[in-house]
mmCIF file of C-alpha atoms in Angstrom:
data_model
loop_
_atom_site.group_PDB
_atom_site.id
_atom_site.type_symbol
_atom_site.label_atom_id
_atom_site.label_comp_id
_atom_site.label_asym_id
_atom_site.label_seq_id
_atom_site.Cartn_x
_atom_site.Cartn_y
_atom_site.Cartn_z
ATOM 1 C CA MET A 1 -53.298 31.588 59.383
ATOM 2 C CA ILE A 2 -51.544 29.455 62.000
ATOM 3 C CA LEU A 3 -53.636 26.425 61.000
ATOM 4 C CA ILE A 4 -52.724 26.930 57.323
ATOM 5 C CA LYS A 5 -49.023 27.143 58.202
ATOM 6 C CA GLN A 6 -49.297 23.941 60.254
ATOM 7 C CA ILE A 7 -50.972 22.136 57.370
ATOM 8 C CA PHE A 8 -48.399 23.209 54.789
ATOM 9 C CA SER A 9 -45.540 22.350 57.152
ATOM 10 C CA LYS A 10 -46.733 18.721 57.056
ATOM 11 C CA ILE A 11 -47.380 18.536 53.318
ATOM 12 C CA PRO A 12 -44.058 16.740 52.590
ATOM 13 C CA SER A 13 -45.719 13.583 53.972
ATOM 14 C CA VAL A 14 -47.949 13.536 50.882
ATOM 15 C CA ASP A 15 -47.087 11.070 48.119
ATOM 16 C CA TRP A 16 -46.430 13.499 45.276
ATOM 17 C CA VAL A 17 -46.134 10.702 42.714
ATOM 18 C CA LEU A 18 -49.667 9.653 43.619
ATOM 19 C CA LEU A 19 -50.962 13.206 43.399
ATOM 20 C CA GLY A 20 -48.994 13.789 40.208
ATOM 21 C CA ALA A 21 -50.836 10.897 38.554
ATOM 22 C CA ILE A 22 -54.244 12.023 39.828
ATOM 23 C CA ILE A 23 -54.078 15.634 38.585
ATOM 24 C CA PRO A 24 -53.874 14.714 34.856
ATOM 25 C CA ILE A 25 -56.830 12.353 35.290
ATOM 26 C CA ILE A 26 -58.867 15.147 36.872
ATOM 27 C CA LEU A 27 -57.900 17.528 34.075
ATOM 28 C CA ALA A 28 -58.823 14.924 31.463
ATOM 29 C CA GLY A 29 -62.271 14.633 33.017
ATOM 30 C CA LEU A 30 -62.749 18.401 33.203
ATOM 31 C CA VAL A 31 -61.567 18.978 29.627
ATOM 32 C CA THR A 32 -63.789 16.186 28.293
ATOM 33 C CA MET A 33 -66.720 17.435 30.312
ATOM 34 C CA ASN A 34 -66.301 21.014 29.122
ATOM 35 C CA SER A 35 -65.844 20.285 25.419
ATOM 36 C CA PHE A 36 -69.555 19.948 24.701
ATOM 37 C CA SER A 37 -70.896 23.446 25.294
ATOM 38 C CA GLY A 38 -69.784 26.988 26.077
ATOM 39 C CA SER A 39 -71.616 27.208 29.407
ATOM 40 C CA ASN A 40 -71.429 23.928 31.309
ATOM 41 C CA ILE A 41 -72.851 23.717 34.823
ATOM 42 C CA PHE A 42 -71.294 20.296 35.339
ATOM 43 C CA PHE A 43 -67.824 21.668 34.623
ATOM 44 C CA ASP A 44 -68.293 24.667 36.912
ATOM 45 C CA ARG A 45 -69.534 22.577 39.821
ATOM 46 C CA GLN A 46 -66.870 19.937 39.308
ATOM 47 C CA VAL A 47 -64.122 22.563 39.547
ATOM 48 C CA VAL A 48 -65.544 23.619 42.925
ATOM 49 C CA TRP A 49 -65.722 20.016 44.156
ATOM 50 C CA VAL A 50 -62.166 19.326 43.017
ATOM 51 C CA GLY A 51 -60.966 22.355 44.974
ATOM 52 C CA ILE A 52 -62.855 21.306 48.108
ATOM 53 C CA SER A 53 -61.659 17.705 47.795
ATOM 54 C CA LEU A 54 -58.008 18.716 47.451
ATOM 55 C CA ILE A 55 -58.281 20.886 50.569
ATOM 56 C CA VAL A 56 -59.811 17.949 52.460
ATOM 57 C CA PHE A 57 -57.060 15.659 51.138
ATOM 58 C CA PHE A 58 -54.254 17.887 52.430
ATOM 59 C CA PHE A 59 -56.079 18.530 55.705
ATOM 60 C CA PHE A 60 -56.709 14.821 56.358
ATOM 61 C CA SER A 61 -53.063 14.023 55.597
ATOM 62 C CA THR A 62 -52.055 16.135 58.622
ATOM 63 C CA ILE A 63 -54.371 14.430 61.133
ATOM 64 C CA ASP A 64 -53.285 11.442 63.191
ATOM 65 C CA PHE A 65 -56.114 8.964 62.605
ATOM 66 C CA LYS A 66 -55.016 6.529 65.296
ATOM 67 C CA PHE A 67 -58.511 6.857 66.810
ATOM 68 C CA LEU A 68 -59.806 4.910 63.793
ATOM 69 C CA ARG A 69 -58.071 1.814 65.187
ATOM 70 C CA LYS A 70 -60.615 1.779 68.015
ATOM 71 C CA THR A 71 -63.505 -0.604 67.498
ATOM 72 C CA GLY A 72 -65.993 1.788 69.087
ATOM 73 C CA THR A 73 -65.094 4.578 66.658
ATOM 74 C CA VAL A 74 -65.525 2.615 63.440
ATOM 75 C CA PHE A 75 -68.652 0.868 64.716
ATOM 76 C CA ALA A 76 -70.198 4.226 65.628
ATOM 77 C CA ALA A 77 -69.440 5.423 62.086
ATOM 78 C CA TYR A 78 -71.069 2.258 60.708
ATOM 79 C CA VAL A 79 -74.227 2.798 62.763
ATOM 80 C CA ALA A 80 -74.367 6.457 61.748
ATOM 81 C CA ILE A 81 -74.083 5.747 58.000
ATOM 82 C CA THR A 82 -76.605 2.896 58.294
ATOM 83 C CA VAL A 83 -79.142 5.217 59.939
ATOM 84 C CA THR A 84 -78.429 7.781 57.225
ATOM 85 C CA LEU A 85 -79.089 5.229 54.484
ATOM 86 C CA ILE A 86 -82.370 4.267 56.140
ATOM 87 C CA SER A 87 -83.414 7.921 56.453
ATOM 88 C CA LEU A 88 -83.098 8.322 52.681
ATOM 89 C CA PHE A 89 -86.343 6.383 52.228
ATOM 90 C CA VAL A 90 -88.152 8.972 54.352
ATOM 91 C CA LEU A 91 -86.382 12.270 53.721
ATOM 92 C CA ALA A 92 -84.919 12.020 50.214
ATOM 93 C CA THR A 93 -86.754 12.806 47.010
ATOM 94 C CA ALA A 94 -86.402 10.501 44.035
ATOM 95 C CA THR A 95 -83.870 11.578 41.392
ATOM 96 C CA LYS A 96 -83.956 9.613 38.126
ATOM 97 C CA GLY A 97 -85.993 6.954 39.889
ATOM 98 C CA ALA A 98 -83.641 6.490 42.867
ATOM 99 C CA GLN A 99 -83.808 7.817 46.441
ATOM 100 C CA GLY A 100 -80.055 8.071 46.842
ATOM 101 C CA TRP A 101 -79.396 11.775 47.451
ATOM 102 C CA PHE A 102 -80.088 14.417 50.056
ATOM 103 C CA ASN A 103 -80.776 17.482 47.947
ATOM 104 C CA PHE A 104 -79.837 20.788 49.582
ATOM 105 C CA GLY A 105 -80.650 22.924 46.555
ATOM 106 C CA PHE A 106 -77.253 24.146 45.430
ATOM 107 C CA PHE A 107 -75.638 20.760 46.078
ATOM 108 C CA ALA A 108 -76.613 17.147 46.789
ATOM 109 C CA VAL A 109 -74.987 14.488 48.976
ATOM 110 C CA GLN A 110 -74.967 10.771 48.155
ATOM 111 C CA PRO A 111 -74.562 8.756 51.398
ATOM 112 C CA SER A 112 -73.792 5.498 49.577
ATOM 113 C CA GLU A 113 -70.387 6.947 48.615
ATOM 114 C CA PHE A 114 -69.532 7.558 52.268
ATOM 115 C CA ALA A 115 -70.829 4.078 53.101
ATOM 116 C CA LYS A 116 -68.047 2.576 50.956
ATOM 117 C CA LEU A 117 -65.358 4.321 53.001
ATOM 118 C CA VAL A 118 -66.980 3.392 56.310
ATOM 119 C CA LEU A 119 -67.230 -0.249 55.205
ATOM 120 C CA ILE A 120 -63.520 -0.315 54.328
ATOM 121 C CA LEU A 121 -62.640 1.060 57.774
ATOM 122 C CA LEU A 122 -64.944 -1.397 59.538
ATOM 123 C CA LEU A 123 -63.666 -4.450 57.658
ATOM 124 C CA ALA A 124 -60.039 -3.343 58.067
ATOM 125 C CA LYS A 125 -60.556 -3.145 61.821
ATOM 126 C CA TYR A 126 -62.529 -6.386 61.991
ATOM 127 C CA PHE A 127 -60.059 -8.495 60.021
ATOM 128 C CA SER A 128 -56.952 -6.904 61.591
ATOM 129 C CA ARG A 129 -58.095 -8.082 65.030
ATOM 130 C CA ARG A 130 -58.936 -11.579 63.829
ATOM 131 C CA HIS A 131 -56.215 -12.361 61.309
ATOM 132 C CA ILE A 132 -54.944 -15.287 63.401
ATOM 133 C CA GLU A 133 -58.337 -17.017 63.430
ATOM 134 C CA ILE A 134 -59.581 -15.699 60.089
ATOM 135 C CA ARG A 135 -59.989 -19.233 58.759
ATOM 136 C CA ASN A 136 -62.912 -19.611 61.145
ATOM 137 C CA PHE A 137 -65.882 -19.322 58.817
ATOM 138 C CA LYS A 138 -67.982 -17.357 61.312
ATOM 139 C CA HIS A 139 -65.880 -14.275 60.611
ATOM 140 C CA ILE A 140 -66.798 -14.480 56.959
ATOM 141 C CA LEU A 141 -70.467 -14.560 57.917
ATOM 142 C CA VAL A 142 -70.183 -11.712 60.437
ATOM 143 C CA SER A 143 -68.299 -9.468 58.013
ATOM 144 C CA GLY A 144 -70.801 -10.439 55.315
ATOM 145 C CA ALA A 145 -73.650 -9.373 57.581
ATOM 146 C CA TYR A 146 -72.071 -5.941 58.084
ATOM 147 C CA ALA A 147 -71.668 -5.486 54.345
ATOM 148 C CA GLY A 148 -75.027 -7.099 53.621
ATOM 149 C CA VAL A 149 -76.961 -4.459 55.548
ATOM 150 C CA MET A 150 -75.369 -1.714 53.456
ATOM 151 C CA PHE A 151 -75.795 -3.713 50.272
ATOM 152 C CA VAL A 152 -79.525 -4.206 50.778
ATOM 153 C CA LEU A 153 -80.186 -0.590 51.815
ATOM 154 C CA VAL A 154 -78.353 0.734 48.749
ATOM 155 C CA ALA A 155 -79.886 -1.817 46.373
ATOM 156 C CA LEU A 156 -83.372 -0.861 47.553
ATOM 157 C CA GLN A 157 -82.877 2.842 46.662
ATOM 158 C CA PRO A 158 -82.458 1.396 43.949
ATOM 159 C CA ASP A 159 -78.751 1.874 43.175
ATOM 160 C CA PHE A 160 -77.468 -1.441 41.914
ATOM 161 C CA GLY A 161 -74.141 0.039 40.797
ATOM 162 C CA SER A 162 -73.141 1.267 44.267
ATOM 163 C CA ALA A 163 -74.460 -1.964 45.785
ATOM 164 C CA LEU A 164 -72.159 -3.873 43.439
ATOM 165 C CA ILE A 165 -69.176 -1.798 44.621
ATOM 166 C CA ILE A 166 -70.082 -2.477 48.261
ATOM 167 C CA PHE A 167 -70.187 -6.207 47.538
ATOM 168 C CA SER A 168 -66.848 -5.982 45.692
ATOM 169 C CA ILE A 169 -65.220 -4.242 48.660
ATOM 170 C CA TRP A 170 -66.415 -6.955 51.048
ATOM 171 C CA PHE A 171 -65.520 -9.825 48.731
ATOM 172 C CA GLY A 172 -62.086 -8.402 47.910
ATOM 173 C CA MET A 173 -61.205 -7.758 51.535
ATOM 174 C CA VAL A 174 -62.349 -11.248 52.485
ATOM 175 C CA LEU A 175 -59.957 -12.643 49.879
ATOM 176 C CA VAL A 176 -56.939 -10.598 51.011
ATOM 177 C CA SER A 177 -57.643 -11.377 54.666
ATOM 178 C CA GLY A 178 -56.659 -15.031 54.132
ATOM 179 C CA ILE A 179 -59.805 -17.067 53.584
ATOM 180 C CA SER A 180 -59.321 -20.813 53.009
ATOM 181 C CA LYS A 181 -60.106 -22.428 49.644
ATOM 182 C CA LYS A 182 -63.057 -24.455 50.959
ATOM 183 C CA HIS A 183 -64.558 -21.372 52.538
ATOM 184 C CA LEU A 184 -64.110 -19.567 49.226
ATOM 185 C CA LEU A 185 -66.299 -22.205 47.582
ATOM 186 C CA VAL A 186 -68.945 -21.660 50.254
ATOM 187 C CA VAL A 187 -68.777 -17.910 49.635
ATOM 188 C CA PHE A 188 -69.335 -18.402 45.911
ATOM 189 C CA THR A 189 -72.338 -20.603 46.719
ATOM 190 C CA LEU A 190 -73.745 -17.925 49.023
ATOM 191 C CA VAL A 191 -73.190 -15.306 46.333
ATOM 192 C CA ALA A 192 -75.139 -17.413 43.853
ATOM 193 C CA LEU A 193 -77.995 -17.737 46.359
ATOM 194 C CA VAL A 194 -77.990 -13.996 47.036
ATOM 195 C CA VAL A 195 -78.047 -13.206 43.312
ATOM 196 C CA GLY A 196 -80.968 -15.581 42.866
ATOM 197 C CA PHE A 197 -82.822 -13.935 45.744
ATOM 198 C CA LEU A 198 -82.164 -10.449 44.387
ATOM 199 C CA TRP A 199 -83.302 -11.420 40.901
ATOM 200 C CA ASN A 200 -86.600 -12.811 42.162
ATOM 201 C CA PHE A 201 -87.452 -10.463 45.020
ATOM 202 C CA VAL A 202 -85.384 -7.241 44.889
ATOM 203 C CA PHE A 203 -84.466 -6.212 41.342
ATOM 204 C CA TYR A 204 -86.843 -3.933 39.492
ATOM 205 C CA GLU A 205 -87.904 -4.808 35.977
ATOM 206 C CA TYR A 206 -85.673 -2.154 34.416
ATOM 207 C CA GLN A 207 -82.666 -3.573 36.289
ATOM 208 C CA LYS A 208 -83.451 -7.075 35.022
ATOM 209 C CA GLN A 209 -83.834 -5.612 31.562
ATOM 210 C CA ARG A 210 -80.363 -4.042 31.762
ATOM 211 C CA ILE A 211 -78.834 -7.405 32.632
ATOM 212 C CA MET A 212 -80.749 -9.151 29.858
ATOM 213 C CA THR A 213 -79.610 -6.428 27.485
ATOM 214 C CA PHE A 214 -76.035 -7.232 28.482
ATOM 215 C CA ILE A 215 -76.602 -10.884 27.557
ATOM 216 C CA HIS A 216 -78.386 -9.941 24.321
ATOM 217 C CA PRO A 217 -77.179 -6.378 23.621
ATOM 218 C CA MET A 218 -78.663 -6.115 20.128
ATOM 219 C CA GLN A 219 -82.206 -7.168 20.982
ATOM 220 C CA ASP A 220 -83.392 -3.691 22.013
ATOM 221 C CA ILE A 221 -80.930 -1.038 20.851
ATOM 222 C CA ARG A 222 -83.671 1.595 20.660
ATOM 223 C CA GLY A 223 -84.870 0.890 24.174
ATOM 224 C CA ALA A 224 -83.060 -0.696 27.140
ATOM 225 C CA GLY A 225 -79.938 -1.352 25.074
ATOM 226 C CA TYR A 226 -79.646 2.171 23.653
ATOM 227 C CA ASN A 227 -77.124 3.517 26.182
ATOM 228 C CA ALA A 228 -74.780 0.536 25.909
ATOM 229 C CA TYR A 229 -75.043 0.529 22.116
ATOM 230 C CA GLN A 230 -74.255 4.228 21.778
ATOM 231 C CA SER A 231 -71.376 3.913 24.238
ATOM 232 C CA THR A 232 -69.671 1.132 22.264
ATOM 233 C CA ILE A 233 -70.097 3.133 19.045
ATOM 234 C CA THR A 234 -68.580 6.195 20.740
ATOM 235 C CA VAL A 235 -65.544 4.286 22.047
ATOM 236 C CA GLY A 236 -64.954 2.607 18.692
ATOM 237 C CA SER A 237 -65.269 5.818 16.714
ATOM 238 C CA GLY A 238 -62.210 7.226 18.509
ATOM 239 C CA GLN A 239 -59.995 4.690 16.703
ATOM 240 C CA ILE A 240 -56.228 5.115 17.274
ATOM 241 C CA LEU A 241 -55.660 8.847 17.812
ATOM 242 C CA GLY A 242 -59.205 10.079 18.474
ATOM 243 C CA LYS A 243 -61.262 12.773 16.774
ATOM 244 C CA GLY A 244 -59.641 15.610 18.695
ATOM 245 C CA LEU A 245 -60.698 17.695 21.658
ATOM 246 C CA GLY A 246 -64.211 19.030 21.138
ATOM 247 C CA TYR A 247 -64.791 16.990 17.980
ATOM 248 C CA GLY A 248 -66.469 13.961 19.479
ATOM 249 C CA THR A 249 -69.619 13.849 17.363
ATOM 250 C CA GLN A 250 -71.390 11.119 19.310
ATOM 251 C CA SER A 251 -70.938 13.141 22.485
ATOM 252 C CA ARG A 252 -71.443 16.662 21.153
ATOM 253 C CA LEU A 253 -74.620 15.717 19.301
ATOM 254 C CA LYS A 254 -75.922 14.051 22.501
ATOM 255 C CA PHE A 255 -76.270 10.571 21.026
ATOM 256 C CA LEU A 256 -74.255 9.479 24.052
ATOM 257 C CA PRO A 257 -76.304 9.951 27.262
ATOM 258 C CA GLU A 258 -74.842 10.999 30.636
ATOM 259 C CA TYR A 259 -71.489 11.882 29.052
ATOM 260 C CA GLN A 260 -70.439 13.738 32.209
ATOM 261 C CA THR A 261 -70.948 10.804 34.602
ATOM 262 C CA ASP A 262 -71.770 7.241 33.557
ATOM 263 C CA PHE A 263 -70.206 7.442 30.089
ATOM 264 C CA ILE A 264 -67.386 9.944 30.437
ATOM 265 C CA PHE A 265 -64.844 7.232 29.586
ATOM 266 C CA ALA A 266 -66.560 6.720 26.228
ATOM 267 C CA ALA A 267 -66.606 10.487 25.602
ATOM 268 C CA TYR A 268 -62.894 10.659 26.457
ATOM 269 C CA ALA A 269 -62.065 7.651 24.248
ATOM 270 C CA GLU A 270 -63.866 9.221 21.268
ATOM 271 C CA GLU A 271 -61.802 12.402 21.473
ATOM 272 C CA TRP A 272 -58.442 10.945 22.528
ATOM 273 C CA GLY A 273 -58.540 7.521 20.883
ATOM 274 C CA PHE A 274 -56.747 4.300 21.801
ATOM 275 C CA VAL A 275 -53.495 6.098 22.571
ATOM 276 C CA GLY A 276 -55.266 8.442 24.975
ATOM 277 C CA VAL A 277 -56.937 5.490 26.687
ATOM 278 C CA LEU A 278 -53.563 3.781 27.173
ATOM 279 C CA ILE A 279 -52.175 6.941 28.784
ATOM 280 C CA LEU A 280 -55.227 7.165 31.048
ATOM 281 C CA LEU A 281 -54.922 3.521 32.132
ATOM 282 C CA PHE A 282 -51.212 4.050 32.812
ATOM 283 C CA LEU A 283 -52.048 6.947 35.140
ATOM 284 C CA TYR A 284 -54.607 4.811 36.977
ATOM 285 C CA ALA A 285 -52.000 2.042 37.284
ATOM 286 C CA VAL A 286 -49.602 4.521 38.924
ATOM 287 C CA VAL A 287 -52.353 5.571 41.365
ATOM 288 C CA LEU A 288 -53.062 1.954 42.334
ATOM 289 C CA TRP A 289 -49.337 1.199 42.641
ATOM 290 C CA ARG A 290 -48.759 4.106 45.005
ATOM 291 C CA ILE A 291 -51.790 3.200 47.141
ATOM 292 C CA LEU A 292 -50.576 -0.380 47.491
ATOM 293 C CA ALA A 293 -47.002 0.735 48.173
ATOM 294 C CA THR A 294 -48.236 2.967 51.004
ATOM 295 C CA ALA A 295 -50.458 0.195 52.352
ATOM 296 C CA MET A 296 -47.650 -2.389 52.376
ATOM 297 C CA ASN A 297 -45.547 -0.050 54.525
ATOM 298 C CA GLY A 298 -48.328 0.245 57.107
ATOM 299 C CA ALA A 299 -47.343 -0.137 60.753
ATOM 300 C CA THR A 300 -50.146 -2.601 61.526
ATOM 301 C CA ASN A 301 -52.524 -4.896 59.705
ATOM 302 C CA PHE A 302 -55.193 -2.226 60.008
ATOM 303 C CA GLU A 303 -53.253 0.163 57.763
ATOM 304 C CA ILE A 304 -52.428 -2.623 55.300
ATOM 305 C CA LEU A 305 -56.036 -3.782 55.077
ATOM 306 C CA PHE A 306 -57.341 -0.233 54.789
ATOM 307 C CA GLY A 307 -55.021 0.440 51.846
ATOM 308 C CA ALA A 308 -56.056 -2.855 50.273
ATOM 309 C CA GLY A 309 -59.720 -1.907 50.690
ATOM 310 C CA VAL A 310 -59.185 1.487 49.042
ATOM 311 C CA THR A 311 -57.405 -0.250 46.150
ATOM 312 C CA ILE A 312 -60.266 -2.715 45.773
ATOM 313 C CA MET A 313 -62.783 0.133 45.701
ATOM 314 C CA PHE A 314 -60.832 1.913 42.952
ATOM 315 C CA VAL A 315 -60.379 -1.248 40.902
ATOM 316 C CA ALA A 316 -64.080 -2.116 41.204
ATOM 317 C CA HIS A 317 -65.074 1.347 39.974
ATOM 318 C CA LEU A 318 -62.636 1.138 37.072
ATOM 319 C CA ILE A 319 -63.695 -2.345 35.955
ATOM 320 C CA VAL A 320 -67.423 -1.698 36.185
ATOM 321 C CA HIS A 321 -67.318 1.772 34.594
ATOM 322 C CA ILE A 322 -65.008 0.875 31.719
ATOM 323 C CA GLY A 323 -66.736 -2.471 31.277
ATOM 324 C CA MET A 324 -70.161 -0.915 30.802
ATOM 325 C CA ASN A 325 -68.687 1.744 28.493
ATOM 326 C CA ILE A 326 -67.232 -0.863 26.131
ATOM 327 C CA GLY A 327 -70.228 -3.180 26.319
ATOM 328 C CA VAL A 328 -68.811 -6.074 28.327
ATOM 329 C CA MET A 329 -70.757 -5.332 31.544
ATOM 330 C CA PRO A 330 -74.334 -4.242 32.273
ATOM 331 C CA VAL A 331 -75.024 -0.511 32.551
ATOM 332 C CA THR A 332 -75.166 0.176 36.294
ATOM 333 C CA GLY A 333 -74.477 3.907 36.544
ATOM 334 C CA ILE A 334 -71.029 3.757 38.161
ATOM 335 C CA THR A 335 -68.604 6.676 38.063
ATOM 336 C CA ILE A 336 -64.918 6.438 37.217
ATOM 337 C CA PRO A 337 -62.608 7.905 39.895
ATOM 338 C CA PHE A 338 -61.463 11.522 39.449
ATOM 339 C CA MET A 339 -63.080 11.904 36.013
ATOM 340 C CA SER A 340 -66.843 11.562 36.374
ATOM 341 C CA TYR A 341 -68.979 14.430 37.608
ATOM 342 C CA GLY A 342 -70.024 13.966 41.218
ATOM 343 C CA GLY A 343 -69.104 15.815 44.385
ATOM 344 C CA SER A 344 -69.752 13.015 46.871
ATOM 345 C CA HIS A 345 -67.601 10.504 45.001
ATOM 346 C CA MET A 346 -64.769 13.003 44.474
ATOM 347 C CA LEU A 347 -64.827 14.007 48.145
ATOM 348 C CA VAL A 348 -64.863 10.415 49.452
ATOM 349 C CA THR A 349 -61.979 9.309 47.224
ATOM 350 C CA PHE A 350 -59.807 12.177 48.454
ATOM 351 C CA MET A 351 -60.880 11.549 52.052
ATOM 352 C CA ALA A 352 -59.736 7.930 51.692
ATOM 353 C CA LEU A 353 -56.422 9.010 50.175
ATOM 354 C CA GLY A 354 -55.980 11.669 52.849
ATOM 355 C CA ILE A 355 -56.419 9.056 55.583
ATOM 356 C CA LEU A 356 -53.901 6.862 53.758
ATOM 357 C CA MET A 357 -51.396 9.728 53.635
ATOM 358 C CA SER A 358 -51.924 10.298 57.348
ATOM 359 C CA MET A 359 -51.204 6.640 58.049
ATOM 360 C CA ARG A 360 -48.073 7.015 55.922
ATOM 361 C CA ARG A 361 -46.935 9.978 58.011
ATOM 362 C CA TYR A 362 -47.715 8.591 61.465
ATOM 363 C CA SER A 363 -46.934 4.891 60.892
ATOM 364 C CA SER A 364 -43.548 5.165 62.591
ATOM 365 C CA SER A 365 -45.139 6.514 65.776
ATOM 366 C CA VAL A 366 -47.385 3.503 66.401
ATOM 367 C CA HIS A 367 -46.816 2.277 69.937
ATOM 368 C CA LYS A 368 -45.327 -1.202 70.270
ATOM 369 C CA ASP A 369 -48.072 -2.249 72.676
ATOM 370 C CA LEU A 370 -50.687 -1.470 69.996
ATOM 371 C CA MET A 371 -48.868 -3.680 67.488
ATOM 372 C CA LYS A 372 -48.598 -6.450 70.094
ATOM 373 C CA ASN A 373 -52.323 -6.243 70.945
ATOM 374 C CA GLU A 374 -53.250 -6.449 67.270
ATOM 375 C CA PHE A 375 -51.036 -9.501 66.810
ATOM 376 C CA LEU A 376 -52.760 -11.173 69.759
ATOM 377 C CA GLY A 377 -56.171 -10.166 68.409
ATOM 378 C CA VAL A 378 -57.248 -8.126 71.431
#
C-alpha cells in the first residue's frame, strides 16, 4: 500500500499529453482486433499485456535511472541480451519458422524486442561520452560492431524485420550524433556491402522471394505475393470513410492474414477509411512530438540521445509496418506500436517511455560534475 501511494504521488511527472495520444491508439488496435469474432484470444491477451505495460510505465516513471549513465551498467545489459539471443538457438522452439521466442506455455517472450531498448541505451551512452570526437570514424565502426552483433543474431533466427529495426536504430543514432558527410558516404558503402553479403550468404530463399515480390508484386499473387496483394486490396477497400466497425470483409472473411499483428493497419484502414487513417497518423505524430520534446529538455546528452533513439525506433516501426501494408515495402513481419498484438513489444515500448518519463522527472537533479564529465568525454 505504501509503495502504491509513493508511485501515485509521483505520477504528475508523467506527460499526460503523450499518454492521452497513446490510449486512443491502443483502443483502436483492441477494437479492430476484436471485431472479427465473438471469442478472440488475441484480444483477451492483449488487454492483459496493456494492463501490465501501463503498470510498468508508471512504475518506471518513478525510478531514478541515473545508474543507466554508467558504462558498466549498460554494457552488462548488452552482454546479457546478447547471451540471451544466442541461447535462443539452443533453448527456443521454432514458431512459424523462426527461433525468436521463449515459450512459457501461457505466454511467450521475444528477446529481440528487449535488444532494441538495450541497443538504444548502449548507443546513447557511447555517443554521449564521445560527442566531441564523434567525427573520428573509428567510433562509427565500434558502434556498428555493437549493433552488428545484435543484427546478425536476430537475422539468423531468422527475423529480418526486427533486424531491420536494429539497423535503423544504429543508423539513425549515428546520423543524429553528428557524423561528417564523407563518413556518411563510407557508411552507405558499408551498408551496400553488408546487404550484398546478407543476400548471398544469410538470407533464406523465402526472404529473397519476399524482396523480389516487392520489386515485382504481381508476379506471384497466389504465392509469395499473396499477403502484400491482399493487404493493398484491404487498405484500398476502406476508401474515404471505411466500411464501419466489424464490417471489414477482407479481414472478417480471413482473406487478410495475420490481421492482429503484421497487417492490423490494413484491417483498421478497411473499417475506418482514409479519415480514420489520418486521425491515427495524427495521434502518432503527437506521440513522436512529445517524445522529442522530452528528449530535447534532457539534462545531458545521454538523455537527449536516448529520446532520439526511442523516436527512431518508433518511426522505423511505423514506416516499415505501414509501408508493407500499402505495398511499398517488403513484407517483413513488423508490428506497429500500441496497436499490433504482442506482449513483448508492448512491454518494451512502455518501458522505454517510462525511462523517458523518469529522465523528465529527475533531469533537474543531475549533478553539475556529471554534466562536466560528459562534456569532457570522461
